[in-house]
PDB file of N, CA and C in Angstrom:
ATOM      1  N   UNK A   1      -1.053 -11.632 -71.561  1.00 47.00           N
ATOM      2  CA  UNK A   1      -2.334 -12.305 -71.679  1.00 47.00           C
ATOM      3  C   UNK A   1      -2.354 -13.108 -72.967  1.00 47.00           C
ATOM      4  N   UNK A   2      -2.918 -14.171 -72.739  1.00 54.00           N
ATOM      5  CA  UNK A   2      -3.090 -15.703 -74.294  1.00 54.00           C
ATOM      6  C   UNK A   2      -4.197 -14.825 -75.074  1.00 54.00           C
ATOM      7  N   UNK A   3      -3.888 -15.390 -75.914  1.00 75.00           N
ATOM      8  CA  UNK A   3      -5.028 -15.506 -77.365  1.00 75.00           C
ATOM      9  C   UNK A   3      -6.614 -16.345 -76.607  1.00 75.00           C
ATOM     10  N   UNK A   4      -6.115 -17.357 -75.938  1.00 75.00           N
ATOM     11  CA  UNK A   4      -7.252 -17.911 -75.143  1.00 75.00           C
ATOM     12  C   UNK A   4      -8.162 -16.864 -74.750  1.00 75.00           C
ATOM     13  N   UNK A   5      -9.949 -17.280 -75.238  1.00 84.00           N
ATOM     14  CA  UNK A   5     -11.008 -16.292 -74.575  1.00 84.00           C
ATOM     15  C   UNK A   5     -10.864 -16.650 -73.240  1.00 84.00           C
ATOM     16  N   UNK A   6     -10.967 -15.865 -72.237  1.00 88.00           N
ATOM     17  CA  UNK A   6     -11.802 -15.925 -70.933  1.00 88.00           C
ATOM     18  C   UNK A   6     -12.535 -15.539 -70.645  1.00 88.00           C
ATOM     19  N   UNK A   7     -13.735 -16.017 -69.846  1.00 88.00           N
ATOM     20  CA  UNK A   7     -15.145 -15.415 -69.682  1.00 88.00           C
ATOM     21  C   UNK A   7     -15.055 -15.303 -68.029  1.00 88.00           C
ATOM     22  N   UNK A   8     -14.234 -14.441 -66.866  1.00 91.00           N
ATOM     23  CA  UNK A   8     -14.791 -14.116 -65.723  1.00 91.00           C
ATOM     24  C   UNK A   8     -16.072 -13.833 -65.282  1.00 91.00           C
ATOM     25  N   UNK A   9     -16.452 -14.718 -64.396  1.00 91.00           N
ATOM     26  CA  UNK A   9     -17.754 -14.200 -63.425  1.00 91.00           C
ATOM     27  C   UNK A   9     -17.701 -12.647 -62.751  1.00 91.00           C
ATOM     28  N   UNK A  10     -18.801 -12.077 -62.465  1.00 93.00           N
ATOM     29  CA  UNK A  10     -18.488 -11.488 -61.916  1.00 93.00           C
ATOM     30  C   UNK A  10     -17.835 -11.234 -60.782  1.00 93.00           C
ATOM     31  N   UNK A  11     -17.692 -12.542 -59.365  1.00 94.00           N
ATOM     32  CA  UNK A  11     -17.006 -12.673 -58.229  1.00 94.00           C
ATOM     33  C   UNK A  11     -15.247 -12.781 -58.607  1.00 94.00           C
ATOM     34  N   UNK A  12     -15.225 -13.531 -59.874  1.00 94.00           N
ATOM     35  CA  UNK A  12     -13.652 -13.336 -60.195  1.00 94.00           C
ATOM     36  C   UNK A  12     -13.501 -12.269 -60.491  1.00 94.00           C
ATOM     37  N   UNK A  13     -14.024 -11.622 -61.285  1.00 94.00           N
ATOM     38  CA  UNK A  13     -13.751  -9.815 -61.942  1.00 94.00           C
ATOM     39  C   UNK A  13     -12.943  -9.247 -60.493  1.00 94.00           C
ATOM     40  N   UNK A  14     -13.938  -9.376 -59.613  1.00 95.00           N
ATOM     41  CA  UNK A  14     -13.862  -8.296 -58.147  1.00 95.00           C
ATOM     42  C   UNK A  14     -12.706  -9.381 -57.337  1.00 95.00           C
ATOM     43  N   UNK A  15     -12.671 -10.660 -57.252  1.00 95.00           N
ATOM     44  CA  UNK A  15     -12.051 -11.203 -56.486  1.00 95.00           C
ATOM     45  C   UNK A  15      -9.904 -10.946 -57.349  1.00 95.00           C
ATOM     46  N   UNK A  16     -10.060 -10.958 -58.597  1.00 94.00           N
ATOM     47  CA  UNK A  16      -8.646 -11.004 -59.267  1.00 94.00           C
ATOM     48  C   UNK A  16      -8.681  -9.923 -59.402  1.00 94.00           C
ATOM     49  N   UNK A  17      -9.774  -8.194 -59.400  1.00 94.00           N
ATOM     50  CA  UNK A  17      -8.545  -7.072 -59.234  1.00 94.00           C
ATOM     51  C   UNK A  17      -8.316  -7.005 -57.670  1.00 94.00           C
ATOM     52  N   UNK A  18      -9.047  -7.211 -56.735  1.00 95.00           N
ATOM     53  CA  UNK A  18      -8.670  -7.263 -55.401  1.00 95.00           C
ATOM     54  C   UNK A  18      -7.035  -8.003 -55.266  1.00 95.00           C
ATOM     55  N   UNK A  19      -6.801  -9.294 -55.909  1.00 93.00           N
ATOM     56  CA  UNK A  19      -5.692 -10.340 -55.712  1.00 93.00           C
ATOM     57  C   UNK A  19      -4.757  -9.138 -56.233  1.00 93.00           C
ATOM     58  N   UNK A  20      -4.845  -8.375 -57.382  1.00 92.00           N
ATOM     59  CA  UNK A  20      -3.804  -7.795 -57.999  1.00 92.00           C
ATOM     60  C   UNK A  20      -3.510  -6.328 -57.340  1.00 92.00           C
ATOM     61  N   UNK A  21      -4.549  -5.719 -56.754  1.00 93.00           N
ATOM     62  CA  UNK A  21      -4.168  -4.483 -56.380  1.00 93.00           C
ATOM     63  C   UNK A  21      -3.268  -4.775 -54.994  1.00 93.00           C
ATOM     64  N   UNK A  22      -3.818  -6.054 -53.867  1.00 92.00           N
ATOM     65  CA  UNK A  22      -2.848  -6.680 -53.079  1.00 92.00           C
ATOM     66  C   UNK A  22      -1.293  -7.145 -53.417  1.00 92.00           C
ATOM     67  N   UNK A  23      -1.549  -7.333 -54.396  1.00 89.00           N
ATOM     68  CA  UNK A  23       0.094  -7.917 -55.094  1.00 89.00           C
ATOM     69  C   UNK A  23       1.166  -6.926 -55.240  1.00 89.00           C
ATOM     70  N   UNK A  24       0.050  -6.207 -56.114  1.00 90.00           N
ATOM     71  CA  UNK A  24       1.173  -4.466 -56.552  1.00 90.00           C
ATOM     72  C   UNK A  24       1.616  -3.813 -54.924  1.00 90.00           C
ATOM     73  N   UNK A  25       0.325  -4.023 -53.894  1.00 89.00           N
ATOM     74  CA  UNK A  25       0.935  -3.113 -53.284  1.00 89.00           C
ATOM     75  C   UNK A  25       2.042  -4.519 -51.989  1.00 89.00           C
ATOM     76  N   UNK A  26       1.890  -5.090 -52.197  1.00 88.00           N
ATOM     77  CA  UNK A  26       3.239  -6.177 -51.665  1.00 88.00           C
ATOM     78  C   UNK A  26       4.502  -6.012 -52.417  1.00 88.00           C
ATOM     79  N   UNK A  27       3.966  -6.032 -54.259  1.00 87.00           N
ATOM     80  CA  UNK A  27       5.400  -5.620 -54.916  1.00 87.00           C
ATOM     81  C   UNK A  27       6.316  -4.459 -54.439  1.00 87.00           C
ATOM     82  N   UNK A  28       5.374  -2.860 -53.993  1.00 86.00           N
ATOM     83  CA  UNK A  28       5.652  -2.204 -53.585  1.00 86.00           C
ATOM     84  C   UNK A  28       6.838  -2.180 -52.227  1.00 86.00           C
ATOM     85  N   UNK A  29       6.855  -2.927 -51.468  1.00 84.00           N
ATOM     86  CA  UNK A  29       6.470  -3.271 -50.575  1.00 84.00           C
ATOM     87  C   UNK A  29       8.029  -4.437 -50.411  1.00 84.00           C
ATOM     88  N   UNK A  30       8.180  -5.126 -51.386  1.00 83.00           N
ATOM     89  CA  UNK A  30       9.215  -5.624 -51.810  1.00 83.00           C
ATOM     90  C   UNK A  30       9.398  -7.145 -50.777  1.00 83.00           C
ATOM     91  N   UNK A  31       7.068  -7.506 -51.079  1.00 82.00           N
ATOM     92  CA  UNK A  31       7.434  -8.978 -50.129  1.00 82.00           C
ATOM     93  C   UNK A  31       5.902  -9.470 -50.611  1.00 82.00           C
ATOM     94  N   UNK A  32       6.004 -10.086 -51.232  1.00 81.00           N
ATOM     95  CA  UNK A  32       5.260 -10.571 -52.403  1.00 81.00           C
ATOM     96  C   UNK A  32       4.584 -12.282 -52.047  1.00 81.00           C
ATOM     97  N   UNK A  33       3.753 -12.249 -51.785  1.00 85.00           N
ATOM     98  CA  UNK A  33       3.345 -13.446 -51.124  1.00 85.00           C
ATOM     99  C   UNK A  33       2.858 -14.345 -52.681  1.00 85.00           C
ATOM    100  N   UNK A  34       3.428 -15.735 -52.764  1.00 86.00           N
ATOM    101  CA  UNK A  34       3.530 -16.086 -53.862  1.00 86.00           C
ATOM    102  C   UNK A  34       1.845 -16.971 -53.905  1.00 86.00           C
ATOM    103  N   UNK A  35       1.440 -16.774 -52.822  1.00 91.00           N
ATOM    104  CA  UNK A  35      -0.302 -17.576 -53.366  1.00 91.00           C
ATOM    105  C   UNK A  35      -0.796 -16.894 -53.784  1.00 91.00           C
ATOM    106  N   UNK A  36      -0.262 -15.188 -53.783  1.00 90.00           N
ATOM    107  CA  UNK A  36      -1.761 -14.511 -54.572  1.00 90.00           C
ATOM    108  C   UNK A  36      -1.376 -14.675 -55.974  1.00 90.00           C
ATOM    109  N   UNK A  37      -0.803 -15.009 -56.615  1.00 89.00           N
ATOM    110  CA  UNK A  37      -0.101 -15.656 -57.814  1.00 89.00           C
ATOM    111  C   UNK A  37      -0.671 -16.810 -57.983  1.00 89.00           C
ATOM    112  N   UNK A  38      -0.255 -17.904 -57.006  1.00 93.00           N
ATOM    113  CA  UNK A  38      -1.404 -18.712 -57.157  1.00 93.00           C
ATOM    114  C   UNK A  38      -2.781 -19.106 -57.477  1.00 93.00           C
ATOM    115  N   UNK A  39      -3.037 -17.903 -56.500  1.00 94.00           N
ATOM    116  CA  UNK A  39      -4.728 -17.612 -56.719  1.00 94.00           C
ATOM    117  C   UNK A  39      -5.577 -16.984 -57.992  1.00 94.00           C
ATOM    118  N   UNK A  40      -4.252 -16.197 -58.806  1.00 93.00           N
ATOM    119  CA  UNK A  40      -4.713 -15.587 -59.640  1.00 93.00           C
ATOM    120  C   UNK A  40      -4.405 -16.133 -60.939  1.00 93.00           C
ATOM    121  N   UNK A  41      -3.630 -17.426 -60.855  1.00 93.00           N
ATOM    122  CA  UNK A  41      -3.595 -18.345 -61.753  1.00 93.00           C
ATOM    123  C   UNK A  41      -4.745 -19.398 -62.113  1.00 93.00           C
ATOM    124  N   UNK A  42      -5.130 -19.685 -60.852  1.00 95.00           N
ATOM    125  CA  UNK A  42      -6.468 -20.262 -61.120  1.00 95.00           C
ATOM    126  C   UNK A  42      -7.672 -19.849 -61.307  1.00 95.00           C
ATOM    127  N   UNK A  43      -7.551 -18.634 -60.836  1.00 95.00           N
ATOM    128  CA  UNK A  43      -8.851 -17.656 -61.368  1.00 95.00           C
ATOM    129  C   UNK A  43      -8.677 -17.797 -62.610  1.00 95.00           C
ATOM    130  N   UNK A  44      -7.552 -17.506 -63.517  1.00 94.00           N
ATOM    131  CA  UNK A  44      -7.354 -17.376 -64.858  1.00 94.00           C
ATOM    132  C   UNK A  44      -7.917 -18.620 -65.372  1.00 94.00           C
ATOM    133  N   UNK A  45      -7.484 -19.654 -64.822  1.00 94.00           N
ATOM    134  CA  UNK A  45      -7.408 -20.921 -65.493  1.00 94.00           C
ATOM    135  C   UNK A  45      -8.763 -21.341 -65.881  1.00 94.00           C
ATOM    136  N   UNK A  46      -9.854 -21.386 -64.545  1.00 94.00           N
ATOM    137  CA  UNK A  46     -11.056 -21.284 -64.477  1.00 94.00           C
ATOM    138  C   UNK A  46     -11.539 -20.514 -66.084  1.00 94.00           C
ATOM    139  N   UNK A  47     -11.427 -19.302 -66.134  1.00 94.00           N
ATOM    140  CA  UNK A  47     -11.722 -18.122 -66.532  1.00 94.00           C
ATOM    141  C   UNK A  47     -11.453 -18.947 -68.229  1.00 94.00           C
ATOM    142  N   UNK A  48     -10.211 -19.434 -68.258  1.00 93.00           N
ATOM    143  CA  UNK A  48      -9.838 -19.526 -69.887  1.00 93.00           C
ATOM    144  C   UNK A  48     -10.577 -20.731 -70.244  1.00 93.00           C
ATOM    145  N   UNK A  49     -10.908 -21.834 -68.924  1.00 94.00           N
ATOM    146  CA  UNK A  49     -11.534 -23.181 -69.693  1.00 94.00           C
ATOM    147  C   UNK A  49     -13.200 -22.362 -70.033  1.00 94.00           C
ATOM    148  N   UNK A  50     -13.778 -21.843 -69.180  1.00 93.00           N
ATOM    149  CA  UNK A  50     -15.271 -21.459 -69.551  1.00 93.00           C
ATOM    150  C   UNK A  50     -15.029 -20.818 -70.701  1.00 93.00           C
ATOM    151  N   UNK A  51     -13.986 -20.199 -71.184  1.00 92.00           N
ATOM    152  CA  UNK A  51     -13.825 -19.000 -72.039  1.00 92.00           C
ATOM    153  C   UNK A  51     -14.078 -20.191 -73.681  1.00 92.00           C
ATOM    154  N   UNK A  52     -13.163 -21.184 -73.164  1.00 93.00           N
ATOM    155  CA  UNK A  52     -12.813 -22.133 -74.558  1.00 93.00           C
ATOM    156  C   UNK A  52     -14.339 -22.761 -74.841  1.00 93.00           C
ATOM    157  N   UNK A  53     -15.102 -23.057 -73.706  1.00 94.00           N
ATOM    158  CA  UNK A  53     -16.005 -24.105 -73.506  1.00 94.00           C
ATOM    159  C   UNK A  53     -17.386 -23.173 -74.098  1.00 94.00           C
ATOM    160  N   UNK A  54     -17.274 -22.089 -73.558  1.00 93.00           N
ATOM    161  CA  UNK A  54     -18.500 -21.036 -74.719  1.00 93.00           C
ATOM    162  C   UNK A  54     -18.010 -20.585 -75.883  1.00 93.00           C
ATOM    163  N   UNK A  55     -16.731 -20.470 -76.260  1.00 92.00           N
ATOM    164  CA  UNK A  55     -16.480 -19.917 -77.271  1.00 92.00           C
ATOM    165  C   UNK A  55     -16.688 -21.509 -78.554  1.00 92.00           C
ATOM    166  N   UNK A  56     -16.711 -22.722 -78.110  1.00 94.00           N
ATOM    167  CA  UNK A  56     -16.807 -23.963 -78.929  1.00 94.00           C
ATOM    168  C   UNK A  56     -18.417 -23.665 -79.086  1.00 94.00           C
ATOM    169  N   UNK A  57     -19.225 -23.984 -78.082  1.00 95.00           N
ATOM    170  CA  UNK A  57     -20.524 -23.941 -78.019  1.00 95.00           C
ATOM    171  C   UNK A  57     -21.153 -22.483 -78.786  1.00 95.00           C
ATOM    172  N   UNK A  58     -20.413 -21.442 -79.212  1.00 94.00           N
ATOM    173  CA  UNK A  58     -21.086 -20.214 -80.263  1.00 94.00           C
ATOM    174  C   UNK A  58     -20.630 -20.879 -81.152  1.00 94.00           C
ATOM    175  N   UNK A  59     -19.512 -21.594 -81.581  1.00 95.00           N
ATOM    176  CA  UNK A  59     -18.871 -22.154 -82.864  1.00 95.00           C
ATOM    177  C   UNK A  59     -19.889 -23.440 -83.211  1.00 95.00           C
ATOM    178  N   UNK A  60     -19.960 -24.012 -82.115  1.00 96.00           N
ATOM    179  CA  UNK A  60     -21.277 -25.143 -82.645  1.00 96.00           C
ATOM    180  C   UNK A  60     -22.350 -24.602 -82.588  1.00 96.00           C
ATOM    181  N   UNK A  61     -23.200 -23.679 -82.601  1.00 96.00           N
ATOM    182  CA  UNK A  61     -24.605 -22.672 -82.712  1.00 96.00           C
ATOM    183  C   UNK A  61     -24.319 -22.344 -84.282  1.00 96.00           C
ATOM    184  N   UNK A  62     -22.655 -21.851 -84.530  1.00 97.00           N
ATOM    185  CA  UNK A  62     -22.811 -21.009 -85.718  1.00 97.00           C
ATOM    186  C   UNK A  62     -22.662 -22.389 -86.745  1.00 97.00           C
ATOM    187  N   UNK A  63     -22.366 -23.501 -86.954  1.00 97.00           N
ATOM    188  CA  UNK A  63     -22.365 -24.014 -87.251  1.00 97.00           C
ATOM    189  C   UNK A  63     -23.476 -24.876 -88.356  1.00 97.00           C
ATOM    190  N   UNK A  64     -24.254 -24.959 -86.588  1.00 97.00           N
ATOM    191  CA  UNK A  64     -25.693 -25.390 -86.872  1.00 97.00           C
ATOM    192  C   UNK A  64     -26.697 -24.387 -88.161  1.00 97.00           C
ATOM    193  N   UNK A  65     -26.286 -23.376 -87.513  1.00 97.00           N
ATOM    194  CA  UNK A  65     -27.491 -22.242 -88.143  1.00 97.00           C
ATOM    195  C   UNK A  65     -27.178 -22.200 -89.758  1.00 97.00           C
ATOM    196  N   UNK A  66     -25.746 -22.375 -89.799  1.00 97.00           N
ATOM    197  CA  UNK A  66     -25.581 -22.410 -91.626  1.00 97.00           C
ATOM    198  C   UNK A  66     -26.022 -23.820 -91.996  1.00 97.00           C
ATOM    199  N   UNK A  67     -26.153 -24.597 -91.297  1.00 97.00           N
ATOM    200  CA  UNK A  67     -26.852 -26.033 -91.852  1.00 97.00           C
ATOM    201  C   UNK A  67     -28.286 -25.619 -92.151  1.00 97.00           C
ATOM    202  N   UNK A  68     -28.284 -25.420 -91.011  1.00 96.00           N
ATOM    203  CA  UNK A  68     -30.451 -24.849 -91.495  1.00 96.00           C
ATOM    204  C   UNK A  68     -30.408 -24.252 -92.389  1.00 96.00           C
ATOM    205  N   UNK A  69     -30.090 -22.974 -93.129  1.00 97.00           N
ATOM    206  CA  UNK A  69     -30.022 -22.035 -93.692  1.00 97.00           C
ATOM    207  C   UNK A  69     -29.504 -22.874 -95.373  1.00 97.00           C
ATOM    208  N   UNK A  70     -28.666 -23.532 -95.371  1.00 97.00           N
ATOM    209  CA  UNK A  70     -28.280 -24.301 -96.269  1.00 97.00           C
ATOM    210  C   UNK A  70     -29.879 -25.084 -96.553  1.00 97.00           C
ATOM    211  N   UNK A  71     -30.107 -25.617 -95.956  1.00 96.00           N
ATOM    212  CA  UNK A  71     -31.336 -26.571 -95.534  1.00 96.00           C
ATOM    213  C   UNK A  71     -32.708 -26.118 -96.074  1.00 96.00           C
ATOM    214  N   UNK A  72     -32.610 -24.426 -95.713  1.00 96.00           N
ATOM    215  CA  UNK A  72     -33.969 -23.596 -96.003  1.00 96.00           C
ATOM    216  C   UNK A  72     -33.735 -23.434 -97.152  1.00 96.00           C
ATOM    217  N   UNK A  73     -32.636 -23.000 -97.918  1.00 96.00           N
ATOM    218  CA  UNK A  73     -32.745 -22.217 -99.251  1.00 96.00           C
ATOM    219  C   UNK A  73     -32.854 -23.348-100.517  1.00 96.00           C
ATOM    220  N   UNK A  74     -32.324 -24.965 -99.995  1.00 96.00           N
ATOM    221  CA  UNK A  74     -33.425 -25.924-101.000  1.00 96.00           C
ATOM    222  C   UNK A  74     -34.313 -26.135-101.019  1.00 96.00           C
ATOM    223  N   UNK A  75     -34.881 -26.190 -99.847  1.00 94.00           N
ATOM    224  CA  UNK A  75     -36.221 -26.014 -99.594  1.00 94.00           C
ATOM    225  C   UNK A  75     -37.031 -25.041-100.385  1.00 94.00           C
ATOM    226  N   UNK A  76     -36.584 -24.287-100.198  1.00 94.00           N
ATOM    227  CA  UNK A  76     -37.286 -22.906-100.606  1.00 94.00           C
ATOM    228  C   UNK A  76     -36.935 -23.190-102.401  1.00 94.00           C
ATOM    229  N   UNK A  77     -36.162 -23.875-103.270  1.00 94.00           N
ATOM    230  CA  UNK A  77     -35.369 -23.719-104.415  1.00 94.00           C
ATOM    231  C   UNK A  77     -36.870 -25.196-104.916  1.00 94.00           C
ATOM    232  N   UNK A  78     -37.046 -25.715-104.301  1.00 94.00           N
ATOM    233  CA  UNK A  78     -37.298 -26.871-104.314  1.00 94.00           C
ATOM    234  C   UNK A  78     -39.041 -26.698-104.206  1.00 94.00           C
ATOM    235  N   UNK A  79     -39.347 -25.580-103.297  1.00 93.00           N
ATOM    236  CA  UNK A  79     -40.959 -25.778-103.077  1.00 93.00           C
ATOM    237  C   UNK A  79     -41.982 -25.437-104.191  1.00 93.00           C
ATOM    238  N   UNK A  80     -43.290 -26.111-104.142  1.00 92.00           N
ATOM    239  CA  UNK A  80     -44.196 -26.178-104.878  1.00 92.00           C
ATOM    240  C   UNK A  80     -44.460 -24.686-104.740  1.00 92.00           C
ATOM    241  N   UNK A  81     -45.049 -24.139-105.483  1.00 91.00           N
ATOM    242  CA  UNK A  81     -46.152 -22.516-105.608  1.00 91.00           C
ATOM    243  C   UNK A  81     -46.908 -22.573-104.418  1.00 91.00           C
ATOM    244  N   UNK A  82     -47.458 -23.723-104.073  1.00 92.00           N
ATOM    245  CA  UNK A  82     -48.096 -23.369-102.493  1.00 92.00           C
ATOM    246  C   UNK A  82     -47.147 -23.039-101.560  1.00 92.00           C
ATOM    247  N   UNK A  83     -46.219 -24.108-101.360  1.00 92.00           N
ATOM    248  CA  UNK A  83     -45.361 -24.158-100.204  1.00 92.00           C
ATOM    249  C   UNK A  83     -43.965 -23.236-100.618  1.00 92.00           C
ATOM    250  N   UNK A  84     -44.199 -22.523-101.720  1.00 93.00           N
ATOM    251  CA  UNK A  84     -42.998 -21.461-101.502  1.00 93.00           C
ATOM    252  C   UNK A  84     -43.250 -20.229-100.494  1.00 93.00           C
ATOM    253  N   UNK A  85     -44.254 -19.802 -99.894  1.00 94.00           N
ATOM    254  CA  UNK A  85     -44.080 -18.789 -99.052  1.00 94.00           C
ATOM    255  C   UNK A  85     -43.761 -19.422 -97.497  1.00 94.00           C
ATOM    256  N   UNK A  86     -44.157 -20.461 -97.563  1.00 94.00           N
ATOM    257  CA  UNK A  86     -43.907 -20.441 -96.161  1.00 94.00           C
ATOM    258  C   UNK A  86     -42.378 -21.227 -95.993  1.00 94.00           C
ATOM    259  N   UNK A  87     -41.779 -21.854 -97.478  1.00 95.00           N
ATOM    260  CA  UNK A  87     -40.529 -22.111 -97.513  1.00 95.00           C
ATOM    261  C   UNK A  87     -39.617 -20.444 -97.047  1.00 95.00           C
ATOM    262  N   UNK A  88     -40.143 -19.854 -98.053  1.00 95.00           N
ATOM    263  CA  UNK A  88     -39.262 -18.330 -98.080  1.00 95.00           C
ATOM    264  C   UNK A  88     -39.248 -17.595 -96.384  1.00 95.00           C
ATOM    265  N   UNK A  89     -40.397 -17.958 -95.730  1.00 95.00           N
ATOM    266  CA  UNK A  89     -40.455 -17.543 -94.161  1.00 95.00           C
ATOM    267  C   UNK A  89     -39.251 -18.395 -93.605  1.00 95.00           C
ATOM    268  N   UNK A  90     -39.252 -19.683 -93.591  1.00 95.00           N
ATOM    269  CA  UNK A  90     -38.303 -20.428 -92.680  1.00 95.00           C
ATOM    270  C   UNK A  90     -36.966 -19.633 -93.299  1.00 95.00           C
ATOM    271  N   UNK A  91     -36.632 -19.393 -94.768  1.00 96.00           N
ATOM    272  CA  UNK A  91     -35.293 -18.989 -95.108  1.00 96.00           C
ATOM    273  C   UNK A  91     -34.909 -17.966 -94.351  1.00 96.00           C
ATOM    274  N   UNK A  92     -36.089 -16.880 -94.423  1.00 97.00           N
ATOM    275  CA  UNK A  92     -35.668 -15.809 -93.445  1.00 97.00           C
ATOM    276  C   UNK A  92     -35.381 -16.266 -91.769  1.00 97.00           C
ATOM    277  N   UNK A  93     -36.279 -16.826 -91.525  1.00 97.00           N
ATOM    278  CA  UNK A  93     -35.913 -17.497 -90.021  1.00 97.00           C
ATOM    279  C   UNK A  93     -34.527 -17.662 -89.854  1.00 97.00           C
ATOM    280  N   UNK A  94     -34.049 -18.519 -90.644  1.00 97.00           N
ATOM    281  CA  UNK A  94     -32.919 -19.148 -90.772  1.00 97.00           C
ATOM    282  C   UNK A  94     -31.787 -18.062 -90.913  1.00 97.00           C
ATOM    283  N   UNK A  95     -31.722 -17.506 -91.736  1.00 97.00           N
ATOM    284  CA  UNK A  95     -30.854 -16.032 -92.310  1.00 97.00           C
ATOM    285  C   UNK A  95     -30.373 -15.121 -90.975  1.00 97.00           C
ATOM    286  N   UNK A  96     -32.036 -15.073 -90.389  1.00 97.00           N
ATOM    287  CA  UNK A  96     -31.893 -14.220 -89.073  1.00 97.00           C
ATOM    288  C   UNK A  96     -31.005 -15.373 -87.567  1.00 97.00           C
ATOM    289  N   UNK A  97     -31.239 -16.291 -87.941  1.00 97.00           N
ATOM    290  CA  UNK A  97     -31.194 -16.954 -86.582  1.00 97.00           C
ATOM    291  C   UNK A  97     -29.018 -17.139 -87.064  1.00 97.00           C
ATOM    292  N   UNK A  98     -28.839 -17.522 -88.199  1.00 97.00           N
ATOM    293  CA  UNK A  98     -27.274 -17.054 -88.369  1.00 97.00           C
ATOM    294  C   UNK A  98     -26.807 -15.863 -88.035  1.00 97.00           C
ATOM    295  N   UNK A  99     -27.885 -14.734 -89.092  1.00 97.00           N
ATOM    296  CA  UNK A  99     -27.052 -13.415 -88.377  1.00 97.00           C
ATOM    297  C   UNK A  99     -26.819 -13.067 -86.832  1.00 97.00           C
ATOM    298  N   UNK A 100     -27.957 -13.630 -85.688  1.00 96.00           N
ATOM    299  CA  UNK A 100     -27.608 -13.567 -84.336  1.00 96.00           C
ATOM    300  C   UNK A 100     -26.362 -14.630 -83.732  1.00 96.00           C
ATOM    301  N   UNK A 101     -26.118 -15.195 -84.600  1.00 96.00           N
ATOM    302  CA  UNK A 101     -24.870 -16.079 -84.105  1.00 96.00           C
ATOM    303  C   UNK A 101     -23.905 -16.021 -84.779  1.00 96.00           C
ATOM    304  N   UNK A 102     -23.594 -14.586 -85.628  1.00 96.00           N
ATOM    305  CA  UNK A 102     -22.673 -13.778 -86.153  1.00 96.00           C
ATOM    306  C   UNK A 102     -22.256 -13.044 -85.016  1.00 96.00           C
ATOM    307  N   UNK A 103     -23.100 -12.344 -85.013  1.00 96.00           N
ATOM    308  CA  UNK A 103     -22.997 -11.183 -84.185  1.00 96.00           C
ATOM    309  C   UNK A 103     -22.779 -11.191 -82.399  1.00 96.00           C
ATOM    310  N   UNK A 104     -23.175 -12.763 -82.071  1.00 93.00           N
ATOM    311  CA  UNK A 104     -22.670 -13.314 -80.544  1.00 93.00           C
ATOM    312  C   UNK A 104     -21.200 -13.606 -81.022  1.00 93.00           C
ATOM    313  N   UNK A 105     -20.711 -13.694 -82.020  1.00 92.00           N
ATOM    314  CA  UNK A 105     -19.277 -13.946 -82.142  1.00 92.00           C
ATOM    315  C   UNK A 105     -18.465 -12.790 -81.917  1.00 92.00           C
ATOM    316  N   UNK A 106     -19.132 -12.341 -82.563  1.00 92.00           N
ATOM    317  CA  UNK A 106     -18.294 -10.803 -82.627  1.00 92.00           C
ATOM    318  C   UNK A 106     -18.359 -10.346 -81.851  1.00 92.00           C
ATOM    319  N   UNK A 107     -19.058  -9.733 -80.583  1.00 90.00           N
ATOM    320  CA  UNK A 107     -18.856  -9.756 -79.347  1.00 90.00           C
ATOM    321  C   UNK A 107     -18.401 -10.218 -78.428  1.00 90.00           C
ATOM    322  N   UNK A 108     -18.276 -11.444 -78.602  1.00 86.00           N
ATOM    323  CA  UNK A 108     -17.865 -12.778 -77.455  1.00 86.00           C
ATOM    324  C   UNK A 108     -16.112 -12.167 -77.996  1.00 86.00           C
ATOM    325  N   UNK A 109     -16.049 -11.413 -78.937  1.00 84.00           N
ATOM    326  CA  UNK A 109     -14.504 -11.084 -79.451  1.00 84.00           C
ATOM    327  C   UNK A 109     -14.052 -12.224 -79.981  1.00 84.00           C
ATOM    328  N   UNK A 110     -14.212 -13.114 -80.218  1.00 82.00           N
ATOM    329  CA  UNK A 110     -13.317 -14.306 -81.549  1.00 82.00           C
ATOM    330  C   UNK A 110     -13.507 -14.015 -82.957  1.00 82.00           C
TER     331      UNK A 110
END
């Protein structure tokens, strides 16, 4: 298996161990039909472009959120005595809305 994320649907999950438990038992079997290979190449393939295509799109979220956050804390460095509390709210906004697109990383496993 690549370094590439893949993100399977659930119909691939069930459809590629079905392809593979068919395969093993053809390997068994010692007659190996070469489309389920096929088939389970493109499941993959499928599987690794969505995988690349959300894993860019958390990278451009996490991106964004340290811009804001960059964004809030001059703000906040910068605001008048009135407008420092509600500067200091957006910072936290901001703080929080990175840490959730920390933590979708780290799950998503990259």
């Amino acid at each position: 298996m690549s370094d590439v994320p893949r993100s399977y649907t659930p119909a691939e999950k069930r459809q590629r161990a079905w392809l593979v438990l068919r395969g093993t038992k053809q390997a068994l079997a010692d007659n190996v039909d070469p489309k389920l290979d096929a088939r389970i190449d493109r499941i993959d393939a499928q599987a690794e472009d969505r995988g690349i295509r959300e894993a860019r799109a958390l990278y451009q979220q996490h991106e964004q959120a340290q811009n804001a956050l960059a964004a809030a804390k001059a703000k906040e460095r910068t605001a008048s005595r009135e407008d420092r509390q509600a500067a200091r709210q957006a910072r936290i906004k901001a703080e929080q809305q990175l840490s959730r697109t920390e933590k979708a990383i780290r799950r998503a496993g990259l």
